[in-house]
Tab-separated table of C-alpha atoms in Angstrom:
chain	number	residue	atom	x	y	z
A	1	GLY	CA	-215.538	66.345	-145.375
A	2	PRO	CA	-217.037	66.181	-141.903
A	3	LYS	CA	-219.118	69.191	-140.964
A	4	VAL	CA	-219.962	70.915	-137.736
A	5	LEU	CA	-223.259	72.748	-138.108
A	6	GLN	CA	-224.194	75.783	-136.083
A	7	ILE	CA	-227.707	77.073	-135.805
A	8	PRO	CA	-228.603	79.884	-136.238
A	9	SER	CA	-225.899	81.786	-138.087
A	10	HIS	CA	-226.956	85.071	-136.529
A	11	GLN	CA	-228.961	85.811	-133.421
A	12	ILE	CA	-230.020	89.099	-131.904
A	13	ILE	CA	-231.032	89.133	-128.260
A	14	ASP	CA	-232.011	91.756	-125.732
A	15	MET	CA	-229.567	92.301	-122.913
A	16	GLY	CA	-230.551	90.288	-119.867
A	17	GLN	CA	-232.364	87.625	-121.831
A	18	MET	CA	-231.226	84.044	-122.142
A	19	VAL	CA	-229.772	82.682	-125.363
A	20	THR	CA	-228.898	79.155	-126.416
A	21	LEU	CA	-226.473	78.547	-129.246
A	22	ASN	CA	-226.796	75.174	-130.914
A	23	CYS	CA	-224.094	73.040	-132.441
A	24	ASP	CA	-224.454	69.767	-134.310
A	25	PRO	CA	-220.992	68.205	-134.053
A	26	VAL	CA	-219.430	65.635	-136.320
A	27	SER	CA	-221.013	62.250	-135.823
A	28	ASN	CA	-219.053	59.982	-133.450
A	29	HIS	CA	-216.881	62.790	-132.152
A	30	LEU	CA	-216.349	62.762	-128.419
A	31	TYR	CA	-214.769	66.127	-127.633
A	32	PHE	CA	-216.604	69.399	-128.005
A	33	TYR	CA	-215.452	72.985	-127.783
A	34	TRP	CA	-216.674	76.546	-127.855
A	35	TYR	CA	-214.581	79.493	-128.935
A	36	LYS	CA	-215.438	83.188	-128.850
A	37	GLN	CA	-214.257	85.862	-131.259
A	38	ILE	CA	-215.054	89.482	-130.618
A	39	LEU	CA	-214.936	91.624	-133.759
A	40	GLY	CA	-211.351	92.518	-134.585
A	41	GLN	CA	-209.890	90.270	-131.914
A	42	GLN	CA	-208.470	86.781	-131.715
A	43	MET	CA	-210.560	83.671	-131.539
A	44	GLU	CA	-210.303	82.505	-127.927
A	45	PHE	CA	-210.979	79.197	-126.251
A	46	LEU	CA	-213.962	79.129	-123.921
A	47	VAL	CA	-214.531	75.548	-122.854
A	48	ASN	CA	-214.110	71.926	-123.754
A	49	PHE	CA	-216.522	69.142	-122.930
A	50	TYR	CA	-216.107	65.398	-122.838
A	51	ASN	CA	-218.164	62.541	-121.503
A	52	GLY	CA	-220.845	64.851	-120.200
A	53	LYS	CA	-218.486	67.091	-118.281
A	54	VAL	CA	-216.613	70.343	-118.657
A	55	MET	CA	-212.952	69.375	-118.846
A	56	GLU	CA	-211.399	72.803	-118.955
A	57	LYS	CA	-212.637	76.355	-119.190
A	58	SER	CA	-210.986	79.703	-119.668
A	59	LYS	CA	-211.468	82.891	-117.714
A	60	LEU	CA	-213.834	84.011	-120.500
A	61	PHE	CA	-216.269	81.277	-119.502
A	62	LYS	CA	-218.255	83.331	-117.039
A	63	ASP	CA	-220.674	81.980	-114.448
A	64	GLN	CA	-223.496	83.000	-116.774
A	65	PHE	CA	-222.299	80.454	-119.339
A	66	SER	CA	-223.173	76.783	-119.348
A	67	VAL	CA	-222.758	73.920	-121.797
A	68	GLU	CA	-224.432	70.597	-122.220
A	69	ARG	CA	-225.116	67.847	-124.701
A	70	PRO	CA	-228.208	66.042	-123.525
A	71	ASP	CA	-228.581	62.515	-124.903
A	72	GLY	CA	-226.149	62.966	-127.752
A	73	SER	CA	-228.138	65.734	-129.365
A	74	TYR	CA	-226.964	69.265	-129.974
A	75	PHE	CA	-224.013	70.580	-128.022
A	76	THR	CA	-225.272	73.853	-126.610
A	77	LEU	CA	-223.864	77.014	-125.119
A	78	LYS	CA	-226.321	78.856	-122.926
A	79	ILE	CA	-225.802	82.384	-121.700
A	80	GLN	CA	-228.123	83.551	-118.943
A	81	PRO	CA	-228.388	86.454	-118.549
A	82	THR	CA	-226.706	87.991	-121.578
A	83	ALA	CA	-224.621	91.162	-121.381
A	84	LEU	CA	-223.508	93.601	-124.068
A	85	GLU	CA	-219.949	92.261	-123.917
A	86	ASP	CA	-221.216	88.826	-124.936
A	87	SER	CA	-221.676	90.118	-128.471
A	88	ALA	CA	-219.267	88.072	-130.567
A	89	VAL	CA	-219.062	85.190	-132.988
A	90	TYR	CA	-219.163	81.861	-131.200
A	91	PHE	CA	-217.527	78.894	-132.882
A	92	CYS	CA	-218.293	75.329	-132.026
A	93	ALA	CA	-215.793	72.562	-132.719
A	94	SER	CA	-215.518	68.835	-132.232
A	95	SER	CA	-212.889	66.156	-132.446
A	96	SER	CA	-212.268	62.534	-131.802
A	97	THR	CA	-209.306	61.393	-129.698
A	98	ASN	CA	-206.122	63.161	-130.803
A	99	THR	CA	-207.459	63.912	-134.248
A	100	GLU	CA	-208.145	67.006	-136.257
A	101	VAL	CA	-210.517	69.525	-134.748
A	102	PHE	CA	-213.421	70.477	-137.005
A	103	PHE	CA	-214.983	73.898	-136.661
A	104	GLY	CA	-218.403	75.234	-137.512
A	105	LYS	CA	-218.983	78.478	-139.387
A	106	GLY	CA	-219.949	80.288	-136.226
A	107	THR	CA	-223.004	81.998	-134.773
A	108	ARG	CA	-222.884	85.755	-134.637
A	109	LEU	CA	-224.529	86.856	-131.398
A	110	THR	CA	-225.595	90.463	-131.070
A	111	VAL	CA	-226.770	91.605	-127.664
A	112	VAL	CA	-228.684	94.883	-127.787
B	1	GLY	CA	-199.999	82.424	-120.981
B	2	ASP	CA	-199.502	81.118	-124.494
B	3	SER	CA	-199.571	83.534	-127.406
B	4	VAL	CA	-199.262	83.582	-131.186
B	5	THR	CA	-198.230	86.544	-133.323
B	6	GLN	CA	-198.601	86.511	-137.082
B	7	THR	CA	-198.205	88.851	-140.027
B	8	GLU	CA	-200.675	91.646	-139.782
B	9	GLY	CA	-202.836	91.796	-142.850
B	10	PRO	CA	-204.273	92.369	-145.198
B	11	VAL	CA	-201.740	90.867	-147.555
B	12	THR	CA	-202.205	91.192	-151.302
B	13	VAL	CA	-200.143	89.288	-153.840
B	14	SER	CA	-200.521	88.524	-157.510
B	15	GLU	CA	-201.206	85.059	-158.831
B	16	SER	CA	-198.050	82.928	-159.252
B	17	GLU	CA	-196.064	85.084	-156.825
B	18	SER	CA	-194.528	83.594	-153.717
B	19	LEU	CA	-196.021	84.080	-150.273
B	20	ILE	CA	-194.808	84.040	-146.704
B	21	ILE	CA	-196.978	84.673	-143.671
B	22	ASN	CA	-194.925	84.928	-140.522
B	23	CYS	CA	-195.882	83.277	-137.269
B	24	THR	CA	-194.053	83.279	-133.966
B	25	TYR	CA	-195.266	81.764	-130.759
B	26	SER	CA	-194.701	81.844	-127.045
B	27	ALA	CA	-195.702	78.762	-125.102
B	28	THR	CA	-195.466	79.005	-121.346
B	29	SER	CA	-197.544	75.932	-120.544
B	30	ILE	CA	-195.628	73.417	-122.644
B	31	ALA	CA	-192.076	73.257	-123.982
B	32	TYR	CA	-192.929	71.936	-127.435
B	33	PRO	CA	-196.491	72.695	-128.416
B	34	ASN	CA	-198.246	71.361	-131.476
B	35	LEU	CA	-198.368	73.974	-134.226
B	36	PHE	CA	-201.114	74.492	-136.771
B	37	TRP	CA	-202.170	76.593	-139.698
B	38	TYR	CA	-205.905	76.926	-140.187
B	39	VAL	CA	-207.650	78.579	-143.109
B	40	ARG	CA	-211.086	80.099	-143.587
B	41	TYR	CA	-212.186	80.414	-147.178
B	42	PRO	CA	-214.996	82.875	-147.954
B	43	GLY	CA	-218.303	81.514	-146.703
B	44	GLU	CA	-216.713	78.480	-145.118
B	45	GLY	CA	-215.807	77.359	-141.630
B	46	LEU	CA	-212.309	77.216	-140.248
B	47	GLN	CA	-210.428	74.187	-141.520
B	48	LEU	CA	-207.056	72.683	-140.810
B	49	LEU	CA	-204.451	73.411	-143.455
B	50	LEU	CA	-201.457	71.698	-141.899
B	51	LYS	CA	-199.998	70.758	-138.565
B	52	VAL	CA	-196.611	69.797	-137.151
B	53	ILE	CA	-196.200	68.241	-133.733
B	54	THR	CA	-192.445	67.607	-133.738
B	55	ALA	CA	-189.881	70.379	-133.538
B	56	GLY	CA	-187.713	70.520	-136.634
B	57	GLN	CA	-190.286	68.884	-138.887
B	58	LYS	CA	-192.041	70.399	-141.871
B	59	GLY	CA	-195.705	70.128	-142.715
B	60	SER	CA	-197.186	70.626	-146.145
B	61	SER	CA	-200.590	70.727	-147.767
B	62	ARG	CA	-202.071	72.187	-150.962
B	63	GLY	CA	-198.659	73.586	-151.907
B	64	PHE	CA	-198.210	75.342	-148.551
B	65	GLU	CA	-195.343	74.508	-146.218
B	66	ALA	CA	-194.387	75.414	-142.675
B	67	THR	CA	-191.394	74.325	-140.608
B	68	TYR	CA	-191.483	74.066	-136.824
B	69	ASN	CA	-188.431	76.002	-135.642
B	70	LYS	CA	-187.990	75.766	-131.904
B	71	GLU	CA	-184.877	77.947	-131.869
B	72	THR	CA	-186.674	80.939	-133.291
B	73	THR	CA	-190.103	79.789	-132.016
B	74	SER	CA	-191.484	80.298	-135.479
B	75	PHE	CA	-193.817	78.486	-137.841
B	76	HIS	CA	-193.933	80.604	-140.995
B	77	LEU	CA	-196.315	79.628	-143.776
B	78	GLN	CA	-194.908	79.656	-147.291
B	79	LYS	CA	-196.070	78.942	-150.787
B	80	ALA	CA	-193.946	79.213	-153.897
B	81	SER	CA	-196.738	80.169	-156.294
B	82	VAL	CA	-200.137	81.287	-155.050
B	83	GLN	CA	-203.422	80.962	-156.874
B	84	GLU	CA	-206.496	83.129	-156.767
B	85	SER	CA	-208.281	80.305	-154.925
B	86	ASP	CA	-205.840	80.732	-152.030
B	87	SER	CA	-207.572	83.978	-151.081
B	88	ALA	CA	-208.706	83.388	-147.508
B	89	VAL	CA	-207.933	84.186	-143.885
B	90	TYR	CA	-205.028	82.207	-142.436
B	91	TYR	CA	-204.617	81.524	-138.728
B	92	CYS	CA	-201.552	80.254	-136.954
B	93	ALA	CA	-202.303	78.345	-133.765
B	94	LEU	CA	-200.654	76.316	-131.061
B	95	GLY	CA	-202.002	73.536	-128.926
B	96	ARG	CA	-200.893	71.264	-126.155
B	97	GLY	CA	-200.106	67.696	-127.005
B	98	THR	CA	-202.547	66.160	-124.574
B	99	ASN	CA	-205.534	68.206	-125.676
B	100	THR	CA	-205.662	68.916	-129.361
B	101	GLY	CA	-208.782	71.026	-129.131
B	102	LYS	CA	-207.640	73.798	-126.824
B	103	LEU	CA	-205.898	76.053	-129.284
B	104	THR	CA	-204.368	79.501	-128.998
B	105	PHE	CA	-204.875	81.423	-132.218
B	106	GLY	CA	-203.148	84.358	-133.818
B	107	ASP	CA	-205.146	87.286	-135.121
B	108	GLY	CA	-205.461	85.853	-138.598
B	109	THR	CA	-204.021	87.215	-141.834
B	110	VAL	CA	-206.324	88.150	-144.678
B	111	LEU	CA	-204.780	87.108	-147.965
B	112	THR	CA	-206.033	88.368	-151.299
B	113	VAL	CA	-204.544	86.932	-154.461
B	114	LYS	CA	-205.065	89.097	-157.533
B	115	PRO	CA	-205.501	87.403	-160.909
């Protein structure tokens, strides 16, 4: 079936540095999402993105976070600067209009 | 805000036994949310197992069933006879009708099926 690819699967970053998480969504999908799951906690919605704009974001989507999808390439989540509490697994997802949402396997981010 | 509560795992059952994973929800932002069960098999990404968008309806997939009960605000997942290949983590989730991608997930239930 359709796949959402996330690169890399695991990333370790020093606190205060910038990190960019990459997501290759399903071809022809128009809606893109990021979710965050801290170890032992629920997977929580961060943001959704459509037509080049953030449509909705949660309180977890701090000012240090940004998303973009330049020229139909990767859908990215950038954190600048990173903090220890940003350590989590970040899941990317995509969907077409009112259809099933497809999730990637996640990128485990460790901030040290 | 919205919330989902599901059976706390891990759950272990033997092959061919029946299974029920409970899920109840609280939706403050919408009267009748869409309800979903997602599954993550070992080494795989989260994938949709079944969904129901109309209260009172039942969804089914791969032998699993769940009925949207608005009176009890529940969406329990059931299977009459599990297989070892059903071992996975199961997530109950709710979403708003106008935005299928903003989902509120439960904690997930780890299911192990013993041969």
